[in-house]
Coordinates of C-alpha atoms (C1' of nucleotides) in Angstrom, one line a residue:
Chain A
M92 CA 10.7 -72.6 69.2
A93 CA 13.5 -74.0 67.2
T94 CA 16.0 -71.1 66.9
R95 CA 16.6 -70.3 62.9
I96 CA 19.5 -72.2 61.8
N97 CA 19.7 -70.7 58.4
K98 CA 20.2 -67.0 58.1
G99 CA 20.0 -66.9 54.1
S100 CA 22.1 -64.7 51.9
Q101 CA 22.5 -61.5 53.4
R102 CA 23.6 -58.2 51.7
V103 CA 27.5 -57.3 51.6
D104 CA 28.9 -54.0 50.9
M105 CA 31.1 -53.8 47.6
V106 CA 34.2 -53.2 49.1
K107 CA 37.2 -55.7 49.9
M108 CA 36.3 -57.9 52.5
K109 CA 38.3 -57.7 55.8
N110 CA 38.2 -61.4 56.9
A111 CA 40.7 -63.2 55.1
R112 CA 38.9 -66.6 55.4
N113 CA 35.6 -65.3 54.4
L114 CA 37.2 -63.8 51.6
Q115 CA 38.8 -67.0 50.2
V116 CA 35.3 -68.5 50.6
T117 CA 34.0 -66.1 48.8
F118 CA 36.2 -65.8 46.0
S119 CA 35.7 -69.6 45.5
K120 CA 32.0 -69.6 45.6
R121 CA 31.6 -66.4 43.5
L122 CA 34.5 -67.5 40.7
A123 CA 32.6 -70.9 40.1
G124 CA 29.6 -68.8 39.8
L125 CA 31.3 -66.5 37.1
L126 CA 32.4 -69.6 35.3
K127 CA 29.1 -71.1 35.2
K128 CA 27.5 -68.0 33.8
A129 CA 30.2 -67.7 31.2
L130 CA 29.4 -71.1 30.2
E131 CA 25.6 -70.5 29.8
L132 CA 26.5 -67.6 27.8
C133 CA 28.5 -69.6 25.6
M134 CA 25.7 -72.7 25.4
L135 CA 22.9 -70.2 24.9
C136 CA 24.5 -67.8 22.4
G137 CA 27.3 -69.6 21.1
A138 CA 29.9 -67.3 22.2
K139 CA 33.6 -67.7 22.8
I140 CA 34.8 -66.7 26.1
I141 CA 38.1 -66.6 27.7
I142 CA 38.4 -65.5 31.4
V143 CA 41.4 -64.9 33.2
A144 CA 41.2 -64.3 36.8
F145 CA 44.1 -63.7 39.2
S146 CA 43.7 -64.7 42.9
P147 CA 44.0 -61.6 45.2
S148 CA 47.5 -61.6 46.9
D149 CA 48.5 -58.0 46.1
N150 CA 48.8 -57.2 49.9
G151 CA 50.3 -60.6 50.5
D152 CA 47.7 -61.5 53.0
F153 CA 47.1 -65.0 51.4
S154 CA 47.4 -66.6 48.5
F155 CA 46.3 -69.8 46.5
G156 CA 48.9 -72.4 45.4
P157 CA 48.8 -73.8 42.2
T158 CA 47.7 -77.5 43.7
S159 CA 44.5 -76.0 45.0
I160 CA 43.7 -74.2 41.6
S161 CA 44.2 -76.8 39.0
P162 CA 41.1 -78.9 39.6
S163 CA 38.9 -75.9 38.9
V164 CA 40.7 -75.2 35.7
E165 CA 40.9 -78.7 34.6
R166 CA 37.0 -79.0 35.1
F167 CA 36.1 -76.0 33.0
L168 CA 39.2 -76.3 30.5
G169 CA 38.6 -79.9 29.9
R170 CA 42.2 -81.0 30.0
K171 CA 45.2 -80.7 32.4
F172 CA 46.7 -77.2 32.7
P173 CA 50.3 -76.9 32.6
Q174 CA 51.7 -75.9 36.1
P175 CA 53.5 -72.7 36.3
N176 CA 57.3 -73.1 36.6
N177 CA 57.5 -70.2 39.3
D178 CA 55.5 -67.9 41.1
V179 CA 53.9 -65.5 38.9
H180 CA 54.7 -62.6 41.2
N181 CA 52.0 -64.1 43.6
Q182 CA 49.5 -64.3 41.2
Q183 CA 47.9 -67.3 39.9
I184 CA 46.0 -67.7 36.6
V185 CA 42.8 -69.7 38.3
A186 CA 40.5 -70.0 35.3
L187 CA 40.7 -70.2 31.8
I188 CA 37.3 -71.1 29.9
E189 CA 36.9 -71.7 26.4
G190 CA 33.4 -71.3 24.8
G191 CA 31.7 -74.7 23.8
I192 CA 34.0 -76.6 26.4
C193 CA 36.2 -78.4 23.9
E194 CA 36.3 -77.2 20.1
L195 CA 37.9 -73.8 19.5
N196 CA 39.3 -72.0 16.4
T197 CA 42.9 -71.1 15.5
K198 CA 42.7 -67.6 16.9
L199 CA 41.3 -68.8 20.4
R200 CA 44.0 -71.4 20.4
N201 CA 46.6 -68.9 19.4
L202 CA 45.4 -66.6 22.5
E203 CA 45.6 -69.8 24.8
G204 CA 49.0 -70.4 23.9
I205 CA 49.9 -66.6 24.5
L206 CA 48.2 -66.8 28.0
E207 CA 50.2 -70.0 28.6
M208 CA 53.4 -68.5 27.9
E209 CA 52.6 -65.8 30.2
I210 CA 51.7 -68.1 32.9
N211 CA 55.1 -69.9 32.7
R212 CA 56.3 -66.5 32.5
G213 CA 58.1 -67.3 28.9
P214 CA 61.5 -66.0 28.1
S215 CA 60.5 -63.3 26.1
L216 CA 57.5 -62.1 23.9
G217 CA 59.7 -61.8 20.8
E218 CA 59.9 -65.9 21.0
L219 CA 56.0 -66.2 20.8
G220 CA 56.4 -66.2 17.0
R221 CA 57.9 -69.6 16.9
Chain B
M106 CA -9.5 -58.2 35.8
A107 CA -6.4 -56.5 34.9
T108 CA -4.5 -58.8 32.4
R109 CA -1.2 -60.0 33.6
I110 CA 1.5 -57.8 31.6
N111 CA 4.6 -59.1 32.9
K112 CA 5.2 -62.8 32.7
G113 CA 8.3 -62.6 34.7
S114 CA 11.7 -64.5 34.0
Q115 CA 10.9 -67.9 32.7
R116 CA 13.1 -71.1 32.5
V117 CA 15.2 -71.4 29.3
D118 CA 16.8 -74.6 27.9
M119 CA 20.6 -74.7 28.2
V120 CA 21.0 -74.9 24.2
K121 CA 21.8 -72.3 21.7
M122 CA 18.9 -70.0 21.2
K123 CA 17.0 -70.4 17.8
N124 CA 15.5 -66.7 17.4
A125 CA 18.4 -64.7 16.3
R126 CA 16.8 -61.5 17.9
N127 CA 16.2 -63.0 21.3
L128 CA 19.9 -64.6 21.1
Q129 CA 21.2 -61.2 20.6
V130 CA 19.2 -59.5 23.3
T131 CA 20.2 -62.4 25.8
F132 CA 23.7 -62.1 24.6
S133 CA 23.9 -58.4 25.8
K134 CA 22.0 -58.7 29.0
R135 CA 23.8 -61.4 30.1
L136 CA 27.3 -60.3 29.1
A137 CA 26.7 -57.2 31.2
G138 CA 25.5 -59.5 34.2
L139 CA 28.7 -61.3 33.7
L140 CA 30.8 -58.2 33.7
K141 CA 28.9 -57.0 36.8
K142 CA 29.7 -60.3 38.6
A143 CA 33.6 -60.1 37.6
L144 CA 33.4 -56.6 38.7
E145 CA 32.0 -57.5 41.9
L146 CA 34.3 -60.2 42.5
C147 CA 37.3 -57.6 41.7
M148 CA 35.8 -55.4 44.4
L149 CA 35.2 -58.2 47.0
C150 CA 38.1 -59.7 46.9
G151 CA 40.7 -58.0 45.1
A152 CA 41.0 -60.3 42.3
K153 CA 42.3 -59.2 39.1
I154 CA 40.3 -60.3 36.3
I155 CA 40.4 -60.2 32.3
I156 CA 37.4 -61.3 30.3
V157 CA 37.4 -61.7 26.3
A158 CA 34.1 -62.5 24.6
F159 CA 33.9 -63.2 21.2
S160 CA 30.5 -62.6 19.7
P161 CA 28.7 -65.4 18.2
S162 CA 28.9 -65.5 14.4
D163 CA 30.3 -68.8 13.5
N164 CA 27.4 -69.6 11.5
G165 CA 27.1 -66.2 10.0
D166 CA 23.5 -65.5 11.3
F167 CA 24.4 -62.1 12.5
S168 CA 27.3 -60.4 14.1
F169 CA 27.9 -57.3 16.1
G170 CA 29.6 -54.3 14.8
P171 CA 32.5 -52.7 16.4
T172 CA 30.5 -49.6 16.9
S173 CA 27.9 -51.2 18.9
I174 CA 30.5 -52.8 21.1
S175 CA 32.7 -50.0 22.0
P176 CA 30.6 -48.4 24.4
S177 CA 30.5 -51.6 26.9
V178 CA 34.0 -52.0 26.3
E179 CA 34.9 -48.6 27.2
R180 CA 32.5 -48.4 30.1
F181 CA 34.3 -51.3 32.0
L182 CA 37.8 -50.8 30.5
G183 CA 37.5 -47.1 31.6
R184 CA 39.1 -45.6 28.5
K185 CA 38.6 -45.5 24.7
F186 CA 39.3 -49.0 23.1
P187 CA 41.3 -49.2 19.9
Q188 CA 38.8 -50.4 17.1
P189 CA 39.9 -53.2 15.1
N190 CA 41.4 -52.5 11.8
N191 CA 39.6 -55.1 9.9
D192 CA 37.1 -57.7 10.5
V193 CA 38.9 -60.3 12.8
H194 CA 37.3 -63.5 11.0
N195 CA 33.7 -62.4 12.0
Q196 CA 34.6 -62.2 15.5
Q197 CA 34.6 -59.2 17.9
I198 CA 36.3 -58.6 21.5
V199 CA 33.3 -57.3 23.2
A200 CA 34.4 -57.2 26.7
L201 CA 37.9 -56.5 28.5
I202 CA 37.7 -56.0 32.3
E203 CA 40.5 -55.1 34.3
G204 CA 40.1 -55.5 38.1
G205 CA 40.1 -52.7 40.3
I206 CA 38.8 -50.4 37.5
C207 CA 41.8 -48.6 36.8
E208 CA 45.0 -49.7 38.3
L209 CA 46.8 -52.5 36.8
N210 CA 50.1 -54.0 37.2
T211 CA 52.8 -54.5 34.6
K212 CA 52.1 -58.3 33.7
L213 CA 48.2 -57.4 33.2
R214 CA 49.2 -54.4 31.0
N215 CA 51.5 -56.8 28.9
L216 CA 48.4 -59.1 28.7
E217 CA 46.2 -56.2 27.3
G218 CA 49.0 -55.1 24.9
I219 CA 48.9 -58.7 23.3
L220 CA 45.0 -59.0 23.2
E221 CA 45.2 -55.6 21.7
M222 CA 47.6 -56.8 18.9
E223 CA 45.5 -59.7 18.3
I224 CA 42.4 -57.2 17.8
N225 CA 44.4 -55.3 15.2
R226 CA 45.6 -58.7 13.8
G227 CA 49.0 -57.6 14.6
P228 CA 51.7 -58.3 11.6
S229 CA 53.3 -61.1 13.4
L230 CA 53.6 -62.6 17.2
G231 CA 57.3 -62.3 16.6
E232 CA 57.0 -58.4 16.5
L233 CA 55.4 -58.3 20.1
G234 CA 58.8 -58.1 21.7
R235 CA 59.6 -54.7 20.5
Chain C
dT184 C1' 20.7 -50.6 20.6
dG185 C1' 20.0 -49.5 25.4
dG186 C1' 16.8 -48.3 28.8
dT187 C1' 12.1 -49.6 31.7
dC188 C1' 9.2 -53.1 34.1
dT189 C1' 7.9 -57.3 37.3
dA190 C1' 7.3 -62.0 38.4
dT191 C1' 10.2 -65.8 38.2
dC192 C1' 14.5 -67.9 38.5
dG193 C1' 19.0 -68.6 39.7
dT194 C1' 22.8 -67.1 43.1
dT195 C1' 24.8 -66.9 47.4
dA196 C1' 26.0 -65.5 52.7
dG197 C1' 26.5 -67.4 56.7
dA198 C1' 26.8 -72.0 59.2
dC199 C1' 28.0 -76.5 59.1
dA200 C1' 30.3 -81.0 57.5
Chain D
dA69 C1' 39.2 -76.5 50.0
dT70 C1' 34.7 -78.4 48.3
dG71 C1' 29.8 -79.9 49.3
dT72 C1' 25.5 -79.3 51.8
dC73 C1' 21.6 -76.3 53.5
dT74 C1' 18.0 -72.3 53.2
dA75 C1' 16.0 -67.7 53.3
dA76 C1' 17.3 -63.9 51.4
dC77 C1' 19.4 -61.4 47.5
dG78 C1' 20.1 -60.2 42.6
dA79 C1' 19.8 -61.7 37.6
dT80 C1' 16.9 -61.9 34.2
dA81 C1' 13.0 -63.4 29.9
dG82 C1' 9.7 -61.4 28.0
dA83 C1' 7.4 -57.6 26.6
dC84 C1' 7.4 -52.7 25.9
dC85 C1' 9.6 -47.9 24.7

DNA sequence: TGGTCTATCGTTAGACA
DNA sequence: ATGTCTAACGATAGACC
């Protein structure tokens, strides 16, 4: 007679979730899943993968703060990630994975540098050459 | 007495696959899965996600050609993707997803432009400002 | 290369801590 | 915001086309 405690995973429609709290939880869980899948692809196939995810805050319903994002980033990036100097139009880079966890070739490092400039809203693209 | 035809999915060790053919198939399948997951995250949570995946060709065992990559890219990008002018150090950008399938804000477009320059091995980063 | 198939494996919704 | 739990869901290895 014990009431069933656990309902198990239920199907969800592929539309933007209404409940902001559920949306936040789902975003966290699924992003973690996405990063794991990417890491697996890296390990199994030796691929190099970069993922940049912007948190959903177009309508201003909610937004993640940088402090809550850093742990995830650092976990996968393997090092401390520079904090954004300012609010990047209510968007936050929440994830950036590099293939193989640590070692990357020059081109990937260049891309990473470019993305970091984007995060910090670099003065102008023209200065990237330095 | 029918012999079992289908073995079903089997566990695989999280190490780089030895068999080049299996690796290629796994890469294709799992990349498709990764893109689908990313797209779901976009739809469910309204996130903006960019994925750049470099095919595994560090050791020169094999490499994907641009022609075999384009279809996947175009499917998710929603438009024709510029072909690389030359071999980008045996690496190919195989996937770039934009959140929401079509509409992106200026910052994402800027990022996309930068990535395209990378693909085409633009003359120099300093010229990106134009 | 991209599609099918199916048993198995991995992910996750929902509720709670 | 991350971790736990469990049943249900979705992804996928391997074989084939």
